[in-house]
Coordinates of N, CA and C in Angstrom, one line a residue:
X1 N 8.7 -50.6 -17.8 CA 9.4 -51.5 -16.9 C 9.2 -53.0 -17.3
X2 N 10.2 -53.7 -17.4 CA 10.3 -55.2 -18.0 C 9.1 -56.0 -16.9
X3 N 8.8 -57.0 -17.4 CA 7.4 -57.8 -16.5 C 8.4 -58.8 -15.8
X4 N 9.4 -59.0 -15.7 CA 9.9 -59.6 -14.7 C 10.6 -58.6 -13.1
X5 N 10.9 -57.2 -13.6 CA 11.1 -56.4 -12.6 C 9.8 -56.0 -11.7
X6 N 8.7 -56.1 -12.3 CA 7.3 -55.9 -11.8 C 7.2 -57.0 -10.8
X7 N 7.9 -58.2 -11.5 CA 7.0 -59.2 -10.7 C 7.9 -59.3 -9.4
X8 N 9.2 -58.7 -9.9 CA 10.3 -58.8 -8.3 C 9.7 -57.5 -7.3
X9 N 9.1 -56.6 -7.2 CA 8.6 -55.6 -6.9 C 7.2 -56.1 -6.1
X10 N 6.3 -56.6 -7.1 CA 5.2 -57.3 -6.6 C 5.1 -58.6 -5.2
X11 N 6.4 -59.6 -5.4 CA 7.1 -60.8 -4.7 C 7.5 -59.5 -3.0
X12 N 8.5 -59.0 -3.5 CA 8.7 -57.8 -3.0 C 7.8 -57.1 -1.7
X13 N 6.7 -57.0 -2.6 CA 5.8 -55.8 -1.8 C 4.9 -56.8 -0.8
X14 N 4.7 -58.5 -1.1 CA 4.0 -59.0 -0.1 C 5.2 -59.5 0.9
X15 N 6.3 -59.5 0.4 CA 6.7 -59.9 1.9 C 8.2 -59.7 1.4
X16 N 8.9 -58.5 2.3 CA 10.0 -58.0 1.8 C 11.1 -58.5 2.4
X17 N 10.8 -59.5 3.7 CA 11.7 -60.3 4.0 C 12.2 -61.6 3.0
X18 N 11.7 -61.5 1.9 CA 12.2 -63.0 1.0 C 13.2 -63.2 0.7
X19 N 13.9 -64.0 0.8 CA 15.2 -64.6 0.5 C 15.6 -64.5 -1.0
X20 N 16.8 -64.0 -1.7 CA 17.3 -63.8 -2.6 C 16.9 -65.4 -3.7
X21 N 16.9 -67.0 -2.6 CA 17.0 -67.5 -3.0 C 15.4 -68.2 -3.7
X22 N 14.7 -67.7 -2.7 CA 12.6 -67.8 -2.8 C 12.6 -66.8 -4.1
X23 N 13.5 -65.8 -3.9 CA 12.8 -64.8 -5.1 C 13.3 -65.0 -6.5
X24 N 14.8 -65.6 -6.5 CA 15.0 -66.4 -7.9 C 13.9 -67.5 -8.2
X25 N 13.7 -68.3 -7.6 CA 12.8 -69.8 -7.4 C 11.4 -68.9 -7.8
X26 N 10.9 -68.4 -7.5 CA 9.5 -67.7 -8.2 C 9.8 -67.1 -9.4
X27 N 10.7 -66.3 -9.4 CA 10.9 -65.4 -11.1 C 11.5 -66.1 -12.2
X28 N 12.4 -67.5 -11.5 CA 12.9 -68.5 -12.9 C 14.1 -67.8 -13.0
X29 N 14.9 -66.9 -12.5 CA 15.9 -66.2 -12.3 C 17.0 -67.2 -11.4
X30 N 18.1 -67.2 -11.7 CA 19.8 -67.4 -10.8 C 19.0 -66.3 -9.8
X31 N 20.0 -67.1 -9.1 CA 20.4 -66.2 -7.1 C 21.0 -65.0 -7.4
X32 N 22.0 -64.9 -8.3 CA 23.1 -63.8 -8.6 C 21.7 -62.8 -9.7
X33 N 21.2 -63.4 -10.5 CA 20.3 -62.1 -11.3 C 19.6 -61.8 -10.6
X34 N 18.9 -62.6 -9.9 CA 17.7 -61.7 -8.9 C 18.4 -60.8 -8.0
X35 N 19.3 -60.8 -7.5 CA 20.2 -59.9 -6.7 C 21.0 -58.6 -7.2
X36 N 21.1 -58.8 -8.7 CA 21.8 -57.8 -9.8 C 20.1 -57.1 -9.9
X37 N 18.8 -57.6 -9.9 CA 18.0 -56.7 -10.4 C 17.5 -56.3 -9.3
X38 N 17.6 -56.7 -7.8 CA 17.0 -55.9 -6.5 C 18.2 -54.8 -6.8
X39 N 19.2 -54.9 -6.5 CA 20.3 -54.0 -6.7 C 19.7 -52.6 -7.5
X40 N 19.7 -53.2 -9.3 CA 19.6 -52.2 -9.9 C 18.2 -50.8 -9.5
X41 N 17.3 -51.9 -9.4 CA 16.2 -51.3 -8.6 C 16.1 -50.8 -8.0
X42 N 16.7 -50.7 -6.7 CA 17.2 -49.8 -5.6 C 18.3 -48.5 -6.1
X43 N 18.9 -48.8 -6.9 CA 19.6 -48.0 -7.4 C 19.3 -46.7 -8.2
X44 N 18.2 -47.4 -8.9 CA 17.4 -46.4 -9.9 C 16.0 -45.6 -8.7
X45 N 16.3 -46.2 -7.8 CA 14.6 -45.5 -6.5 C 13.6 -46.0 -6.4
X46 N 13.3 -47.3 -7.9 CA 12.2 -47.9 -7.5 C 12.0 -48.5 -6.2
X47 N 13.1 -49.5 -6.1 CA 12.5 -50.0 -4.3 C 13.8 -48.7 -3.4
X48 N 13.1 -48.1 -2.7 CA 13.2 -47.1 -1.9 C 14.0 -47.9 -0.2
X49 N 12.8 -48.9 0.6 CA 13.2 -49.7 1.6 C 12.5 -50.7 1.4
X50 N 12.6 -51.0 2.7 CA 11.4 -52.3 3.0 C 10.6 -52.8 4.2
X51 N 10.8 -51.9 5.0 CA 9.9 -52.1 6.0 C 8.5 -51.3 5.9
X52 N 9.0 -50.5 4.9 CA 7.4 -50.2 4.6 C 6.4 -51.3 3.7
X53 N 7.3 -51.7 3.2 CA 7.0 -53.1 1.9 C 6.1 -54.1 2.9
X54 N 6.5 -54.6 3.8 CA 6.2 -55.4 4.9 C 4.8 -55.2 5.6
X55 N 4.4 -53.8 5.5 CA 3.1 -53.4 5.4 C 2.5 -52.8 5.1
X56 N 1.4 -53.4 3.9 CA 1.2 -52.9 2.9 C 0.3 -51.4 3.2
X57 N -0.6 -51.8 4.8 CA -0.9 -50.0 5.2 C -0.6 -49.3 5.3
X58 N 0.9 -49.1 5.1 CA 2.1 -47.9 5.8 C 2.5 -48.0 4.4
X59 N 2.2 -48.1 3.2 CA 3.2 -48.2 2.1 C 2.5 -47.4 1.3
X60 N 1.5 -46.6 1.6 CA 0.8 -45.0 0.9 C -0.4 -45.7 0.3
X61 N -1.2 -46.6 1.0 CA -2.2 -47.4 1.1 C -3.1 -47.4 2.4
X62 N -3.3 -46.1 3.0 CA -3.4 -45.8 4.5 C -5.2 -46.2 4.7
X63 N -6.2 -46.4 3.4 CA -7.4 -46.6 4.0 C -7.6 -48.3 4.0
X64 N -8.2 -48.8 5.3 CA -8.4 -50.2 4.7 C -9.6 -50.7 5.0
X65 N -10.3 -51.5 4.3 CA -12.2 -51.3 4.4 C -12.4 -52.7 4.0
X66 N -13.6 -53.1 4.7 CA -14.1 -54.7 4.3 C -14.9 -54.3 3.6
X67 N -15.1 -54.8 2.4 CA -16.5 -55.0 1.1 C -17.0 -56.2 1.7
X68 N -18.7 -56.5 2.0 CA -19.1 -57.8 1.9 C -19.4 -57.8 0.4
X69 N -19.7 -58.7 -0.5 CA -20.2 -59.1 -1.8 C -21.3 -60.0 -1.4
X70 N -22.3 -60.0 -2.3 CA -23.2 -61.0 -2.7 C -23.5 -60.9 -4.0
X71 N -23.8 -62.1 -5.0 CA -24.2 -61.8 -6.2 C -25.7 -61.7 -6.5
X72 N -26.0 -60.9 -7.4 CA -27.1 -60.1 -8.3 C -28.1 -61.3 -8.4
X73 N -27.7 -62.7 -8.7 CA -28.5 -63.7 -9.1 C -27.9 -64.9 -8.6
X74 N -29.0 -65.4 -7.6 CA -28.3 -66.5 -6.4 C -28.0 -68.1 -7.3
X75 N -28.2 -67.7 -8.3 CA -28.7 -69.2 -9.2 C -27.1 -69.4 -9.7
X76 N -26.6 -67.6 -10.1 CA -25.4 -67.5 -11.0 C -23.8 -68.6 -9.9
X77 N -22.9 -68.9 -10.9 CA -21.8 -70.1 -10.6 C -21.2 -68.9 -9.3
X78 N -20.8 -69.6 -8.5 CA -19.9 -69.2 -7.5 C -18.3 -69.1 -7.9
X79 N -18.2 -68.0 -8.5 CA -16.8 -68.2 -9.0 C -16.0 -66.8 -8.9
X80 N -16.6 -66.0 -7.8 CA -16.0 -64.7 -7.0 C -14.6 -64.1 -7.1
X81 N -14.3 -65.4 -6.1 CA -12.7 -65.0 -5.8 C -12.3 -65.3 -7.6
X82 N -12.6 -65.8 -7.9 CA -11.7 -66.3 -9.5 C -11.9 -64.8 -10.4
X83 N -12.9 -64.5 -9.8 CA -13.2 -63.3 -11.0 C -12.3 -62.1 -10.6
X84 N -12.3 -61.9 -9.1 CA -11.9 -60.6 -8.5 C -10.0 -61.0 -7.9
X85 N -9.7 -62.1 -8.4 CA -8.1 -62.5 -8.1 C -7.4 -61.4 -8.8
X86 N -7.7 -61.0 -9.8 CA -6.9 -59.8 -10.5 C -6.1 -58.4 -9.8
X87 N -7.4 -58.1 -8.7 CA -7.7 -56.9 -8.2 C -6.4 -57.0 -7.4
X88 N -5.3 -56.5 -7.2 CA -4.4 -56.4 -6.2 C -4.4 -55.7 -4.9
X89 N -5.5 -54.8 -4.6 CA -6.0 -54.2 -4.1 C -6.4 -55.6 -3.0
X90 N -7.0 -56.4 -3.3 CA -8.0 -57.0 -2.3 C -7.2 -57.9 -1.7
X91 N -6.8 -57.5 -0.6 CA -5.6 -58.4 0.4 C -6.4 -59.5 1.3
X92 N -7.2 -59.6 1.2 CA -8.0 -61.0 1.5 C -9.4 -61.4 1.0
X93 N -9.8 -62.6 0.9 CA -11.2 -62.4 0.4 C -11.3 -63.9 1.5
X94 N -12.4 -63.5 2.1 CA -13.2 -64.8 2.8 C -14.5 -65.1 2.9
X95 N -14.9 -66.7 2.6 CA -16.0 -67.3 2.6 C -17.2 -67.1 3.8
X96 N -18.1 -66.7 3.8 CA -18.8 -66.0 5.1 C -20.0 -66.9 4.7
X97 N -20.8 -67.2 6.3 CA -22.0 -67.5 5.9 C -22.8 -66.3 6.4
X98 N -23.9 -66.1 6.5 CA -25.0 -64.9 6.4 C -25.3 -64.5 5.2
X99 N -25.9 -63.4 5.0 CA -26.7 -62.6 3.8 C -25.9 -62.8 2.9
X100 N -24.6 -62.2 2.6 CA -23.9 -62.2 1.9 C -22.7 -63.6 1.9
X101 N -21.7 -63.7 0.5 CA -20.8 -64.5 0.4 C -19.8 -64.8 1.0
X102 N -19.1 -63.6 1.0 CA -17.8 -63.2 0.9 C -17.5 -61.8 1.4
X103 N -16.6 -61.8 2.2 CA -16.1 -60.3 2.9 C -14.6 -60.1 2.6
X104 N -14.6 -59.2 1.6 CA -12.8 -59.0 1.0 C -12.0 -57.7 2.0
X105 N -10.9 -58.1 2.2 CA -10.5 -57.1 3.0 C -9.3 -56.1 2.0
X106 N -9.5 -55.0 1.6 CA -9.0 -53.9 0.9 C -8.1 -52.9 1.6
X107 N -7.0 -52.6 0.5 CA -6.1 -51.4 1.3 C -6.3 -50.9 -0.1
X108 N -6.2 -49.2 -0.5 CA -6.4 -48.2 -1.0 C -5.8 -47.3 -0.2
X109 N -5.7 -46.0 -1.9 CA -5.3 -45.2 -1.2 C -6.2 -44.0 -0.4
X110 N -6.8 -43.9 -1.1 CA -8.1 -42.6 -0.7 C -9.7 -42.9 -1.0
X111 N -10.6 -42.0 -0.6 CA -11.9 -42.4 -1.1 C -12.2 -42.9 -2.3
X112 N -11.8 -42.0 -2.7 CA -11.9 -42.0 -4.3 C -11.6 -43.2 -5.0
X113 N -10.1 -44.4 -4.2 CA -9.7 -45.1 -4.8 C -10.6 -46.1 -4.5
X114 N -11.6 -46.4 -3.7 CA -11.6 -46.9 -3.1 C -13.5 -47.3 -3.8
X115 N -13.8 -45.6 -4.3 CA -15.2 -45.7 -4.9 C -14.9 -46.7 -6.7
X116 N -13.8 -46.0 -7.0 CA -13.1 -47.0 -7.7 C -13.1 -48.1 -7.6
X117 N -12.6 -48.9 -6.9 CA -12.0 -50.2 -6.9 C -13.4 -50.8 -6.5
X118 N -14.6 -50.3 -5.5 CA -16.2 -50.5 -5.8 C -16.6 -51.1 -7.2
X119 N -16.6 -49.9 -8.1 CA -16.9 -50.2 -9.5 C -16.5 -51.5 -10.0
X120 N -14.9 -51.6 -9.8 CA -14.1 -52.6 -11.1 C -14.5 -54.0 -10.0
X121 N -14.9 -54.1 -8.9 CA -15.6 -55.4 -8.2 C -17.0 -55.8 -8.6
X122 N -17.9 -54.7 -8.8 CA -19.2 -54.8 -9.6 C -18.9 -55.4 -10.6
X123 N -17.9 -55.1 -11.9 CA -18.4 -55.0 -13.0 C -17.6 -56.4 -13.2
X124 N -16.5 -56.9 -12.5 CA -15.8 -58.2 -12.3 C -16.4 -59.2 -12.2
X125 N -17.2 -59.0 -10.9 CA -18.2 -60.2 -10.5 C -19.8 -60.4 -10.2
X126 N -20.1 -59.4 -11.2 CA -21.5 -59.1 -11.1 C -22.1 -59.2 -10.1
X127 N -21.9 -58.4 -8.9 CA -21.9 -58.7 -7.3 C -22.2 -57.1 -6.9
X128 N -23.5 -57.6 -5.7 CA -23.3 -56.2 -4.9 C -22.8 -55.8 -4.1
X129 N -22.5 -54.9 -3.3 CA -21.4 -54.5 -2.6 C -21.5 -54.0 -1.3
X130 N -21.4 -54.0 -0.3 CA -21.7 -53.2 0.9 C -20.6 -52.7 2.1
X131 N -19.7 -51.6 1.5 CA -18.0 -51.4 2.4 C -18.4 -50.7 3.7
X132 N -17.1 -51.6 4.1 CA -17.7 -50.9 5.7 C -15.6 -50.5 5.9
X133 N -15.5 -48.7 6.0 CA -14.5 -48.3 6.4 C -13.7 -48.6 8.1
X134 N -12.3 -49.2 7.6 CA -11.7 -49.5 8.9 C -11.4 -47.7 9.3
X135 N -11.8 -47.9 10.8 CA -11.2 -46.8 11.3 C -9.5 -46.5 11.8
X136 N -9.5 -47.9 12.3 CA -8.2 -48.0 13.7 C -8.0 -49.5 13.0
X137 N -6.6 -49.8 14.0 CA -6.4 -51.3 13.8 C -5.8 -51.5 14.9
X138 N -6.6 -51.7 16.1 CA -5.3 -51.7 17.6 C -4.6 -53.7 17.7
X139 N -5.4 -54.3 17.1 CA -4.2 -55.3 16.8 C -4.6 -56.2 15.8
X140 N -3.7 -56.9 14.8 CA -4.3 -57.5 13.8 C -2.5 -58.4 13.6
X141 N -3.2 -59.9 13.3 CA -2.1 -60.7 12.6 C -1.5 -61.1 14.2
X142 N -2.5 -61.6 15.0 CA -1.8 -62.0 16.1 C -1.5 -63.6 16.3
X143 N -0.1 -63.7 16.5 CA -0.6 -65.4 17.0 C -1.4 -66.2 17.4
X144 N -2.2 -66.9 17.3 CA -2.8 -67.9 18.6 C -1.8 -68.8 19.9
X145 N -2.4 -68.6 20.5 CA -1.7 -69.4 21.8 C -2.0 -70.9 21.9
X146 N -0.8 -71.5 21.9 CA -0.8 -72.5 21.7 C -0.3 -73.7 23.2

């Protein structure tokens, strides 16, 4: 698959409401190509809909689990999120005070992906690790009251 249809897929998959016009403006694409390649894409099955797109737990990424991190050597640079930005997997990472650094928030798909995706954050950010699995989510992404 060409690295610009990845990247409309990826654009895509965080937020599938984007405007033809946001998604040319990020890929360096015309209004009219970016719209010939959502097209083709849909066409061929890659993108299927999009309200599953919209969230990313319902999109066959059903486990979702906070890792705290702290690193191996308190002396070592603080440069976490920079090491672990790759990971697409880790749909948040935030600055915590207590024992540890940082608490990333993860969607996967199964255990397994998940003992995985453990490893490739070890070996990223020379950091230990301590996941704590979401069970439920009875509300998340709420407004504040203003």
């Amino acid at each position: 698959m060409e690295e610009i249809n990845r990247k409309i897929i990826s654009l895509l998959a965080r937020d599938g409401r984007m405007s033809f016009t946001e998604l040319a403006k990020l890929t360096g694409l015309s209004v009219s190509a970016a719209q010939q390649r959502v097209r083709r894409l849909e066409e061929r099955g890659v993108i299927t809909g999009y309200a599953a797109l919209i969230d990313p737990g319902h999109a066959g990424l059903p486990l979702t689990a906070f890792i705290s991190i702290k690193p191996f050597d308190a002396a070592a640079a603080d440069d976490a999120p920079e090491r672990l930005e790759h990971l697409s997997a880790i749909e948040a990472c935030h600055s915590v005070a207590g024992d540890e650094n940082y608490i990333l928030k993860v969607r996967v798909a199964s255990p397994a992906a998940l003992e995985d995706l453990l490893q490739e954050i070890r070996a990223a950010a020379n950091v230990s690790t301590r996941p704590t699995i979401g069970l439920s989510t009875p509300f998340e992404n709420r407004p504040p009251e203003i």
